[in-house]
mmCIF file of C-alpha atoms in Angstrom:
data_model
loop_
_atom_site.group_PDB
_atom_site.id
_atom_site.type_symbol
_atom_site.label_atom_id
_atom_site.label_comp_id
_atom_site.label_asym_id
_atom_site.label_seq_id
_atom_site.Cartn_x
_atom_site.Cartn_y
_atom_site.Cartn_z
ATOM 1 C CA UNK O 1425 -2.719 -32.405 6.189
ATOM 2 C CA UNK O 1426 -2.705 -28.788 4.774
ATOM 3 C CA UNK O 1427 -2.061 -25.763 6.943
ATOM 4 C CA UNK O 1428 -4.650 -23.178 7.012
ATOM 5 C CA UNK O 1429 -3.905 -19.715 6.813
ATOM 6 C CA UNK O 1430 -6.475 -17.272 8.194
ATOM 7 C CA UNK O 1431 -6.578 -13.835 6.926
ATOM 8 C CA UNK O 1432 -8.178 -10.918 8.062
ATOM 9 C CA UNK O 1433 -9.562 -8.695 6.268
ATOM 10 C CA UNK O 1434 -10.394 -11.339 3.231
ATOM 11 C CA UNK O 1435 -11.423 -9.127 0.952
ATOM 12 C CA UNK O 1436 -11.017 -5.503 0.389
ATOM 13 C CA UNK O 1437 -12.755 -3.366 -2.321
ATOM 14 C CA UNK O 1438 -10.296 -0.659 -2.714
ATOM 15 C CA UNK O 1439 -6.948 -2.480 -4.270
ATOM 16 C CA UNK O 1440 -6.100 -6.129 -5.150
ATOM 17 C CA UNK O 1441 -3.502 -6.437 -2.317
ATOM 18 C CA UNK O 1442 -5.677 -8.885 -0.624
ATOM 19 C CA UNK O 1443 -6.868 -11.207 -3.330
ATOM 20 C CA UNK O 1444 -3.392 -11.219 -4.450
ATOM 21 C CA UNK O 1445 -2.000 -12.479 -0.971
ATOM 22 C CA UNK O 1446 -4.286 -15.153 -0.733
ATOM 23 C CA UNK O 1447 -3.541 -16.392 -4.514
ATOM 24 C CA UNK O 1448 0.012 -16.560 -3.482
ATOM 25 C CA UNK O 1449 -0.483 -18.229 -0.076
ATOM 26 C CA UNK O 1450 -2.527 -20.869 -2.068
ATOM 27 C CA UNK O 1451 0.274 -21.039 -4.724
ATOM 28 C CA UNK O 1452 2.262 -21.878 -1.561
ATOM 29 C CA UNK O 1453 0.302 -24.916 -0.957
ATOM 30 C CA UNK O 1454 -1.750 -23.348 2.335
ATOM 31 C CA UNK O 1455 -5.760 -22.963 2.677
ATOM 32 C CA UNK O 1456 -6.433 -19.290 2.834
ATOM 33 C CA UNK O 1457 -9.412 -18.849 4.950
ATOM 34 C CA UNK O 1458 -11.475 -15.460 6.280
ATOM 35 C CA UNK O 1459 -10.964 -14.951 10.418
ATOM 36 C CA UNK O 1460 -13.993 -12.734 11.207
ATOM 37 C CA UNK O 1461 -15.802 -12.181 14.493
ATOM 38 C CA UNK O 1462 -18.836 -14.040 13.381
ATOM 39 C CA UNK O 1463 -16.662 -16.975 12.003
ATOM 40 C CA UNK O 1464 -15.180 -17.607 15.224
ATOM 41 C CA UNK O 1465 -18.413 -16.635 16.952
ATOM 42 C CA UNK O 1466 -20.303 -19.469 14.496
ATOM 43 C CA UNK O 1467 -17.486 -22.412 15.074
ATOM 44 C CA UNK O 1468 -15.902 -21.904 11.672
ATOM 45 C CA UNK O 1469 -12.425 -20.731 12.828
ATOM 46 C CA UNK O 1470 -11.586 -23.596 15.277
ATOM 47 C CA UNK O 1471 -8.493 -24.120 13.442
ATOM 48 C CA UNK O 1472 -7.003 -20.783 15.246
ATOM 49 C CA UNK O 1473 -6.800 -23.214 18.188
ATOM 50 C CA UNK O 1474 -4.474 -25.623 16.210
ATOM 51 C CA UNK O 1475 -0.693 -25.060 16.803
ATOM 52 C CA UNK O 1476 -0.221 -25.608 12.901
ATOM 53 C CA UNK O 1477 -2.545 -23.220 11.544
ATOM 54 C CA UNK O 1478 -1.282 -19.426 10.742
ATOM 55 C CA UNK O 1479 -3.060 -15.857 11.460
ATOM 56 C CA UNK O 1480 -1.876 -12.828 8.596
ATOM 57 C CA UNK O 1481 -3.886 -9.827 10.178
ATOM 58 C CA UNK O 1482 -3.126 -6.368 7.872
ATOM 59 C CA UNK O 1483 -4.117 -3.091 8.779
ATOM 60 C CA UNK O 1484 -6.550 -4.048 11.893
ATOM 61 C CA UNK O 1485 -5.828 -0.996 13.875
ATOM 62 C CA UNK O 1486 -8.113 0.855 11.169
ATOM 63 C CA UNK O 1487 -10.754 -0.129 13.068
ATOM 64 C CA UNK O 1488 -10.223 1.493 16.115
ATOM 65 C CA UNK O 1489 -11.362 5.153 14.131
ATOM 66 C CA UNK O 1490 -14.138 6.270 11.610
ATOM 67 C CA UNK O 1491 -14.289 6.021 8.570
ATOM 68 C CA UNK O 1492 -15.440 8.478 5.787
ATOM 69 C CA UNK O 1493 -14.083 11.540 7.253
ATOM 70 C CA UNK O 1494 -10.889 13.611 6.745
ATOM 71 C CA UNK O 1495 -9.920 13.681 10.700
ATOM 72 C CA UNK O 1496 -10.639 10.176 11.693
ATOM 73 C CA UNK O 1497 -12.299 10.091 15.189
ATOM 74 C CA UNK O 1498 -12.855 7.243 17.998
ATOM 75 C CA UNK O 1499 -15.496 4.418 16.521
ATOM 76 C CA UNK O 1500 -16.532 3.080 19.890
ATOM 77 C CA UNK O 1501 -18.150 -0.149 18.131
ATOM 78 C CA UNK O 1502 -14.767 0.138 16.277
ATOM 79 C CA UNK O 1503 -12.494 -0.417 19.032
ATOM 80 C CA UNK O 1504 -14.904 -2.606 20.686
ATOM 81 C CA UNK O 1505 -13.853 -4.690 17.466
ATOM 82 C CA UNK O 1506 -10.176 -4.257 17.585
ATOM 83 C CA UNK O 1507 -10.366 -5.321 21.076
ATOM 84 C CA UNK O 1508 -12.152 -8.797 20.130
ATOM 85 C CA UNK O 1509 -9.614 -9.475 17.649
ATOM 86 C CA UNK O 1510 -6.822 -8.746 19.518
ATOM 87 C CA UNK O 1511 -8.022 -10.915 22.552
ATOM 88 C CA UNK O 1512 -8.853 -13.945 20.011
ATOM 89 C CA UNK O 1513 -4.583 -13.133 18.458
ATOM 90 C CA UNK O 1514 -3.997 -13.796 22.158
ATOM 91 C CA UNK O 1515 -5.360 -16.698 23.096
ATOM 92 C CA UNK O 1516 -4.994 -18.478 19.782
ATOM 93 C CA UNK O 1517 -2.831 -21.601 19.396
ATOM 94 C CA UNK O 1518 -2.280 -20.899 15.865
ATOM 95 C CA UNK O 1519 1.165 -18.383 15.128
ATOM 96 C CA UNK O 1520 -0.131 -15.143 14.279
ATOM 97 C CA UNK O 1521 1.509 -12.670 11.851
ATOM 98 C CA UNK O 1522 1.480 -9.114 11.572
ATOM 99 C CA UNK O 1523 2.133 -7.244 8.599
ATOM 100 C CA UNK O 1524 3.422 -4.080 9.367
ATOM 101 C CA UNK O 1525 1.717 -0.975 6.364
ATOM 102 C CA UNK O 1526 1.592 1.776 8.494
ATOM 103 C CA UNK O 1527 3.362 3.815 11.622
ATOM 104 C CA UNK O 1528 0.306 4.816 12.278
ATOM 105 C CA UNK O 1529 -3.339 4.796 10.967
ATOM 106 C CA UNK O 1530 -4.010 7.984 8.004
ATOM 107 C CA UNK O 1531 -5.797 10.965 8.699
ATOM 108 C CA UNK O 1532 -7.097 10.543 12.480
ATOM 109 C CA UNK O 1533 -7.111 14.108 14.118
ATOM 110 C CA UNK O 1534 -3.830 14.983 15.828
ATOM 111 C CA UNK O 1535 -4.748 14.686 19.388
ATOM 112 C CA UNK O 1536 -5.762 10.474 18.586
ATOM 113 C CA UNK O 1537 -1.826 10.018 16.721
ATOM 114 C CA UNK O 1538 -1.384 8.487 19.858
ATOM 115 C CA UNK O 1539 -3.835 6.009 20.271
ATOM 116 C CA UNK O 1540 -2.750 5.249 16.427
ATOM 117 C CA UNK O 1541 0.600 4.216 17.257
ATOM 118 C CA UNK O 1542 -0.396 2.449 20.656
ATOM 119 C CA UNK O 1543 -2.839 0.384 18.512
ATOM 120 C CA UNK O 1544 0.066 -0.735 16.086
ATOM 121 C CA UNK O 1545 2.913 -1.660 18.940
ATOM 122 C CA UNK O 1546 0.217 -3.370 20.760
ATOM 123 C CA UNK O 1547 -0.380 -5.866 17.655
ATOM 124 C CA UNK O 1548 3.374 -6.113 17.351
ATOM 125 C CA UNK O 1549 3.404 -7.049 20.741
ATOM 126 C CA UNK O 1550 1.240 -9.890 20.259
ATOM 127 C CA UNK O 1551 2.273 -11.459 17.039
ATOM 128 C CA UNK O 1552 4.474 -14.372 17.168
ATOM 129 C CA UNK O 1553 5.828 -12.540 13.792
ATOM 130 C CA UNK O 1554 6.037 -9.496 12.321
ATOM 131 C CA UNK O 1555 6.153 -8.553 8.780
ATOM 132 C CA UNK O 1556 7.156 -5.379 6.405
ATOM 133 C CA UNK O 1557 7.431 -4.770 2.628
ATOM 134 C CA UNK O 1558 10.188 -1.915 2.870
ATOM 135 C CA UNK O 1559 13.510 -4.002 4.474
ATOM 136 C CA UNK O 1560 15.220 -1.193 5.920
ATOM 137 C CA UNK O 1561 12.488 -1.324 8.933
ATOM 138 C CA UNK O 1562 12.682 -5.130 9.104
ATOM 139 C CA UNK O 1563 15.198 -4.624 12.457
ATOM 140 C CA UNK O 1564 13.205 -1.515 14.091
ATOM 141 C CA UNK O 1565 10.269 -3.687 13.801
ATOM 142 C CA UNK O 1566 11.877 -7.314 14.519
ATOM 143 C CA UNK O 1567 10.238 -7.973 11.625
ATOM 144 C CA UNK O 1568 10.809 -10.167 8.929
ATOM 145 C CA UNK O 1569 10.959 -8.565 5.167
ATOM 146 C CA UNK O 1570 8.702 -9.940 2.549
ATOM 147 C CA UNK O 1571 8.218 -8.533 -0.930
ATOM 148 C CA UNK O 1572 4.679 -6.577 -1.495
ATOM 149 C CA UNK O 1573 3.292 -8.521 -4.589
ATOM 150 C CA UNK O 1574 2.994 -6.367 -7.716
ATOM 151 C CA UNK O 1575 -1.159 -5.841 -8.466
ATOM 152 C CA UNK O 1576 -0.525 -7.671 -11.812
ATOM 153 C CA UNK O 1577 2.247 -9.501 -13.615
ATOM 154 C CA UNK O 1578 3.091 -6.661 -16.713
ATOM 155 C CA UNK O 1579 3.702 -8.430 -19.639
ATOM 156 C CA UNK O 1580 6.094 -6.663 -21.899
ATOM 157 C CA UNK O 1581 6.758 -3.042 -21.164
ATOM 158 C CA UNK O 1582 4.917 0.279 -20.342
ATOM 159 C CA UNK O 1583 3.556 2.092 -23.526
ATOM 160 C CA UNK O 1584 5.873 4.605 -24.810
ATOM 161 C CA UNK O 1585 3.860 7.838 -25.370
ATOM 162 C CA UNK O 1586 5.596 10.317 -27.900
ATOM 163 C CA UNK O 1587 4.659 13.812 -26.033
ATOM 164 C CA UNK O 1588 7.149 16.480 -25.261
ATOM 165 C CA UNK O 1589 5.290 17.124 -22.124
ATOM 166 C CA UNK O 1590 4.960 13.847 -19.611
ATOM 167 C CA UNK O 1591 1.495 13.631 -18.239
ATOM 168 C CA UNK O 1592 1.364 13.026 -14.395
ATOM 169 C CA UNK O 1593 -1.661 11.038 -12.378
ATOM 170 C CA UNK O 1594 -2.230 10.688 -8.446
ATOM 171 C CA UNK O 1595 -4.009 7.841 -8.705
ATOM 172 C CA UNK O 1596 -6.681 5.571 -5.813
ATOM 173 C CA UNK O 1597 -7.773 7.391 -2.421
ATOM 174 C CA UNK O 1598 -8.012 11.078 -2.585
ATOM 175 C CA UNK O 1599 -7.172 11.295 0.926
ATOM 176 C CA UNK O 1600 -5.139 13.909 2.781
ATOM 177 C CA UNK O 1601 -2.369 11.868 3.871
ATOM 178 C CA UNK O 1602 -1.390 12.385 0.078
ATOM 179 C CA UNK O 1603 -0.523 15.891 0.759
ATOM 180 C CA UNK O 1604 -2.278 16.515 -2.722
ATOM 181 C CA UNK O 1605 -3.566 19.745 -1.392
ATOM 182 C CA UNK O 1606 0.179 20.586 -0.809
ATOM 183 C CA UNK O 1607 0.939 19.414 -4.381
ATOM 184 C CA UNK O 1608 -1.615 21.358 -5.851
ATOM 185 C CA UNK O 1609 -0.225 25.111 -4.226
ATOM 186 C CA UNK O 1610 3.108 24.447 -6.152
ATOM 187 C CA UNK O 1611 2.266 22.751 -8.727
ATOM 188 C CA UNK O 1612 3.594 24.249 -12.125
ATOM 189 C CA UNK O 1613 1.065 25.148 -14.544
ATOM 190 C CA UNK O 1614 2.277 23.834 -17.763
ATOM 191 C CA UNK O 1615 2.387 20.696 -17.153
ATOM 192 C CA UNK O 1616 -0.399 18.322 -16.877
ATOM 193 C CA UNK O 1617 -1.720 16.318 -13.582
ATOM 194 C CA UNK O 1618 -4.788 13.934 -13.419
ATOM 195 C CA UNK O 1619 -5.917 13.162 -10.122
ATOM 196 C CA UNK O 1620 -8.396 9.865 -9.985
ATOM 197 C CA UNK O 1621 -10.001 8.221 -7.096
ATOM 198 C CA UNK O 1622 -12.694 8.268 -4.617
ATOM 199 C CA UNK O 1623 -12.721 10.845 -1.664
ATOM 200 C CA UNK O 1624 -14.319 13.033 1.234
ATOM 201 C CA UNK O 1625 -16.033 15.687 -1.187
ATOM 202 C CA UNK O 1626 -15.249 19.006 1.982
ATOM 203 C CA UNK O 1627 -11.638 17.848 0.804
ATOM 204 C CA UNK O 1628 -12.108 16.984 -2.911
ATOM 205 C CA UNK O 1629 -13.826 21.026 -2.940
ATOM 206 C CA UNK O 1630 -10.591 22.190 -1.376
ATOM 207 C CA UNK O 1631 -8.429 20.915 -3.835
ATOM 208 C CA UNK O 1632 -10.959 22.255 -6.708
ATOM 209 C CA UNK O 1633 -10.799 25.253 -4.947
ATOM 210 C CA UNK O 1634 -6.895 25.504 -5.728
ATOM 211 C CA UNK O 1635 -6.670 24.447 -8.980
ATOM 212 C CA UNK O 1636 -9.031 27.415 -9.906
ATOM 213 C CA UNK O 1637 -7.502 29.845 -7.521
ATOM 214 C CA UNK O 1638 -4.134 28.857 -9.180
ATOM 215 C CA UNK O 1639 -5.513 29.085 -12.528
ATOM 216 C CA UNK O 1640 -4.543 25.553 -13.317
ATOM 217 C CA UNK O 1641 -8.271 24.542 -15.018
ATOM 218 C CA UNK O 1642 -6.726 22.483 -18.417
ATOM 219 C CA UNK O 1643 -4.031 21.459 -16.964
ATOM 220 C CA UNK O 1644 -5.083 20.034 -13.682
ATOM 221 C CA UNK O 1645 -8.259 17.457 -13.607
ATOM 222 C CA UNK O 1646 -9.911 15.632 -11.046
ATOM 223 C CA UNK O 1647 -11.938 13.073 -10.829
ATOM 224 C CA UNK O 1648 -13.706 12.075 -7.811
ATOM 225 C CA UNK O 1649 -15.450 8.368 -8.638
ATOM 226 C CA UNK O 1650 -14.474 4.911 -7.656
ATOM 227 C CA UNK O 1651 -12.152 3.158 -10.139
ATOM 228 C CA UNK O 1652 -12.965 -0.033 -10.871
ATOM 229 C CA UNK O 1653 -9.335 -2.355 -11.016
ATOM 230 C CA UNK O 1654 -9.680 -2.291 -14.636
ATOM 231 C CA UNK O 1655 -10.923 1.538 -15.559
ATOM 232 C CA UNK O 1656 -7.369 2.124 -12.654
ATOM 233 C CA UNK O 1657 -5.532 0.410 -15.182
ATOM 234 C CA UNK O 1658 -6.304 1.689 -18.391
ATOM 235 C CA UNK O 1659 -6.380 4.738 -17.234
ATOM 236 C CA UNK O 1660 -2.972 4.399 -15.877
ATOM 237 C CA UNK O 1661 -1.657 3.251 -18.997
ATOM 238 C CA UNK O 1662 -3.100 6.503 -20.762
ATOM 239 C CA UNK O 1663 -0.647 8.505 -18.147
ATOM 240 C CA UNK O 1664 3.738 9.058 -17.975
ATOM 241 C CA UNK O 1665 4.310 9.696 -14.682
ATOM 242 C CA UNK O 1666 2.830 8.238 -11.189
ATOM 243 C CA UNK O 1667 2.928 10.324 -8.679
ATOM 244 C CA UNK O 1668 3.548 9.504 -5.183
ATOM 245 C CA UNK O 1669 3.320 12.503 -2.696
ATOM 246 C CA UNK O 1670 2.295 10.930 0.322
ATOM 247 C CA UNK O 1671 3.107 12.912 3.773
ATOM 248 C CA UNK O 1672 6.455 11.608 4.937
ATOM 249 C CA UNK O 1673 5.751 8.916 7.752
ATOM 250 C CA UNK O 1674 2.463 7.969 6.574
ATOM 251 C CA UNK O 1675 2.857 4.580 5.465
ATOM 252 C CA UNK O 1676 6.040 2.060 4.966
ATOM 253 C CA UNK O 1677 5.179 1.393 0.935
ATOM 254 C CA UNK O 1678 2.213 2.995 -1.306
ATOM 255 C CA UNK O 1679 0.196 0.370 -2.957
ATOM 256 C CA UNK O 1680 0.327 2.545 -5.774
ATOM 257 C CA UNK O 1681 3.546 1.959 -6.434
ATOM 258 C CA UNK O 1682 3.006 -1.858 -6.996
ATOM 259 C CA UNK O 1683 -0.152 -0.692 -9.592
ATOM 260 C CA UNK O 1684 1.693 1.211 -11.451
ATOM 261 C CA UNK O 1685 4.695 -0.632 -12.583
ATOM 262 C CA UNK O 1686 4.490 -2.130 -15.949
ATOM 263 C CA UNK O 1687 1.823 0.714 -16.896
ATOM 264 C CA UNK O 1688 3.945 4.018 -16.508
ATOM 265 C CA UNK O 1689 7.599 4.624 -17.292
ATOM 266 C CA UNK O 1690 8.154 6.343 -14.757
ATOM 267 C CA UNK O 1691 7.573 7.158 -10.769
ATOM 268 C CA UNK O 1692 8.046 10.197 -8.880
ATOM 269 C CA UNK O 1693 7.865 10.164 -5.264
ATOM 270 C CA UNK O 1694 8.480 11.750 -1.977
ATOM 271 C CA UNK O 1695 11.821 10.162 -0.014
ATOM 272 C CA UNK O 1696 11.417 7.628 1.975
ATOM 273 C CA UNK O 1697 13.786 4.681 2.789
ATOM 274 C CA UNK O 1698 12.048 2.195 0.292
ATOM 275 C CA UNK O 1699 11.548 4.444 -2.714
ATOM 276 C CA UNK O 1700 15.095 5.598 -2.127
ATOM 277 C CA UNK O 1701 16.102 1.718 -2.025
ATOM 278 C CA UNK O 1702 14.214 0.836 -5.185
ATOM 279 C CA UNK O 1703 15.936 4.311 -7.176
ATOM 280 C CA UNK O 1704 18.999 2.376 -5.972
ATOM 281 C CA UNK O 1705 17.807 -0.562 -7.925
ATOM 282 C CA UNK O 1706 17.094 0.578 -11.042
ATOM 283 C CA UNK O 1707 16.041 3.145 -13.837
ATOM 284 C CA UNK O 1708 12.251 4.527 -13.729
ATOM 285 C CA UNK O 1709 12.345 6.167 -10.154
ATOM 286 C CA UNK O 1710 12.701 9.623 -9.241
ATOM 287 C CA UNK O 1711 12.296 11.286 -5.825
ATOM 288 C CA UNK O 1712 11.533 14.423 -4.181
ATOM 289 C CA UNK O 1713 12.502 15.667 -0.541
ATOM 290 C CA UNK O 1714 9.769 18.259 0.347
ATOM 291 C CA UNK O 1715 6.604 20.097 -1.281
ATOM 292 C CA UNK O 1716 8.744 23.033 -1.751
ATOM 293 C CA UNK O 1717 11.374 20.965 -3.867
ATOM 294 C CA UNK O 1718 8.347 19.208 -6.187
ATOM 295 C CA UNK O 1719 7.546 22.074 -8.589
ATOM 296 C CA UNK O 1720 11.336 22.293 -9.540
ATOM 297 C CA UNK O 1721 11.668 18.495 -10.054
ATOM 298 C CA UNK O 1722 8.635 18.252 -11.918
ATOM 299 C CA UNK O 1723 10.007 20.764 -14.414
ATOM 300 C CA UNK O 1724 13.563 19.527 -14.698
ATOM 301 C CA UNK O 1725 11.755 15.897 -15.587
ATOM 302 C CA UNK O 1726 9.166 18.010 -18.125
ATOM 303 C CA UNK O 1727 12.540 19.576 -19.644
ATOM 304 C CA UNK O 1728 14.324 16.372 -20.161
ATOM 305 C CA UNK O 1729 11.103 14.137 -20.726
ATOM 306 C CA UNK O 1730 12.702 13.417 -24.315
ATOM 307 C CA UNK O 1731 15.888 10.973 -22.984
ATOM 308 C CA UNK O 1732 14.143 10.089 -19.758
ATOM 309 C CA UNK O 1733 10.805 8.845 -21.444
ATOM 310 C CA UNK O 1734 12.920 5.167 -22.497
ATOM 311 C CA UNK O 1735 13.142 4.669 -18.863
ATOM 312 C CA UNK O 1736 11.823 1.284 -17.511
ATOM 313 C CA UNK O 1737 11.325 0.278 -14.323
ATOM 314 C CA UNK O 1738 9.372 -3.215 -15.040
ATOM 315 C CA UNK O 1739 12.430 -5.730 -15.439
ATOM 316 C CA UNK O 1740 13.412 -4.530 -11.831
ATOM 317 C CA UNK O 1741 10.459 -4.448 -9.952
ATOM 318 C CA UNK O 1742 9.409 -7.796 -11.645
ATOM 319 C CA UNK O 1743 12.809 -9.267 -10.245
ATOM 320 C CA UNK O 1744 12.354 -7.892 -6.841
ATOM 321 C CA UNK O 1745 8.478 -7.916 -6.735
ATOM 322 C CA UNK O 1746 7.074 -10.598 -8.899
ATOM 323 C CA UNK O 1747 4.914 -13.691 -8.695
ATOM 324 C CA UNK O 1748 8.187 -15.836 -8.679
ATOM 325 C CA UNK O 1749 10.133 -13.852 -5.844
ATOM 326 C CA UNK O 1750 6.986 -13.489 -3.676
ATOM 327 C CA UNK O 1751 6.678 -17.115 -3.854
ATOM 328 C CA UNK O 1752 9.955 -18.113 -3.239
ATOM 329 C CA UNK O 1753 10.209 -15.320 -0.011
ATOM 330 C CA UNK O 1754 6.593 -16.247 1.238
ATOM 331 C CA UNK O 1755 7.495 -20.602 1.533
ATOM 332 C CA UNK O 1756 10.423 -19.630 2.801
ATOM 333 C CA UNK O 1757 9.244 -17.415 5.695
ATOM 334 C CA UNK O 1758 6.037 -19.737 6.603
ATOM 335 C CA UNK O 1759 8.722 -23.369 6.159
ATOM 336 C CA UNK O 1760 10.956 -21.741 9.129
ATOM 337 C CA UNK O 1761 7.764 -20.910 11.397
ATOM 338 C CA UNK O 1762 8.198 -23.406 14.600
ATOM 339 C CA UNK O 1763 4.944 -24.881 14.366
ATOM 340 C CA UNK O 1764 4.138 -24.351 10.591
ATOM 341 C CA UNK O 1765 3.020 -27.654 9.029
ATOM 342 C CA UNK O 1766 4.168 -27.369 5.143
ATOM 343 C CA UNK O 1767 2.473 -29.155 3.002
ATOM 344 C CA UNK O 1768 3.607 -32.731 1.607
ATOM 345 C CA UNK O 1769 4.655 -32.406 -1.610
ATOM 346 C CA UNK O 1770 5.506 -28.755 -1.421
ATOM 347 C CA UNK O 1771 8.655 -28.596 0.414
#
């Protein structure tokens, strides 16, 4: 009989992580299915009571704040929410799995960073098994590493654009967990930066506000709109450099990241443990301590854009990231689950 997997959340507008986690656990051989309040409410998610079924929950303690807003508040319906999943995680038969994105939710106001990282440990505390993408917090999370799945299988390499001058994009969420209003006061002038995504127009203004207060109108665009997955794409392609400035702490892995390999040749981004691992790994990765540091970096890759423009990250992050190591990783993590039924055939 074949093990279901519920997931929650089963879709998700924003990125392809989701769809592309339930194609693989289907490649796997398991039955992907949506865990929602009204499915258990409506007797469609009896199999959480069935000791070999699986729970996968990402990102759930979103849902404790608001949404919409630069300084996330308290959503009292919200938590009310978070509080009905995590009593169904409890009492459910099935083994539940956490996957660990975040230290702590984005952007809630500074007095609720609390509450953010109580609502995280408390969902560690309840899974049978935890979860990260970045393996150097697998053992301060107990947590087992799995590979985040690249957005799309590149075929081939990046496009090689002949320019003297690399163009750079910040590309999805205009959010200010990005610290793109800190990029923007350093940023150097002569050197080209798209920013594309959807965000909170007071802070969208305040970066517009910058970029003419620092004179960097022609150099420096913005686009405020929702991308669709392929307009993210081929717009990516168009660009050199992704950048990746997000505040330090925010988040374990950017989902950009795993968009823009195979479209760009190359990635900046701010230190953390996994972007220093994957510069470790391979060519296409370059990294930046603090916002004071980026300015300088960006100009010493401008000035040598002509030898570091062959760079190519794709063969690496295909080996590490790819449909056939995400595969392999994912059957092996659910075969060694106690009570994980795998299916005949597919062992």
């Amino acid at each position: 009989m074949q093990s279901i997997i519920f997931v929650n959340p089963f879709t998700n507008t924003e990125n392809a992580y989701i769809s592309r986690q339930i194609e693989l656990l289907a490649r796997c051989g398991y039955e992907p299915r949506p865990l929602s309040l009204k499915a258990v409410v409506t007797g469609r998610c009896r199999g959480l009571w069935a000791r070999e079924n699986t729970v996968m929950v990402h990102w759930l303690e979103n849902r404790v704040f608001t949404v919409g807003v630069k300084a996330r508040g308290v959503s009292i319906r919200g938590l009310a929410e978070f509080l009905a999943y995590t009593a169904i995680l409890i009492t459910a038969r099935a083994r539940v799995v956490h996957v660990v994105h975040d230290h702590e939710v984005h952007d809630v106001k500074d007095s609720l960073r609390w509450l953010s990282r109580a609502a995280v440990r408390l969902l560690r505390s309840v899974a049978d098994a935890k979860v990260v993408h970045d393996p150097s917090f697998a053992e301060r999370y107990g947590a087992h590493y799995l590979p985040h799945p690249l957005y799309s299988e590149p075929i081939g390499s990046p496009p090689r654009h002949d320019r003297d001058v690399p163009h750079f994009a910040a590309m999805g969420a205009i959010r200010p967990y990005k610290h793109l209003a800190e990029v923007l006061e350093v940023w150097p002038p002569q050197v080209p930066l798209l920013i594309a995504g959807r965000g909170d127009g007071e802070y969208v203004a305040r970066l517009r506000e910058i970029v003419a207060r620092r004179g960097l109108d022609g150099m420096v665009s913005i686009e405020n709109r929702f991308l669709s997955e392929a307009e993210f794409f081929d717009t990516l392609g168009d660009q050199d450099v992704l950048l990746l400035p997000h505040r330090e702490g925010a988040n374990l892995v950017s989902g950009a990241f795993f968009a823009g390999v195979g479209r760009v040749r190359m990635v900046l981004a701010r230190r953390s443990p996994f972007i220093d691992w994957v510069a470790s790994e391979g060519d296409g990765v370059m990294v930046f301590d603090s916002d004071s540091r980026l300015a300088d970096t960006v100009e010493d890759i401008a000035r040598r854009w002509t030898t570091l423009r062959d760079a190519d990250l794709t063969p690496k992050a295909v080996e590490l990231f790819g449909d056939a190591a995400c595969e392999q990783a994912y059957r092996a993590f659910l075969a060694r689950q106690p009570h994980v039924l795998v299916p005949e055939g597919r062992r």
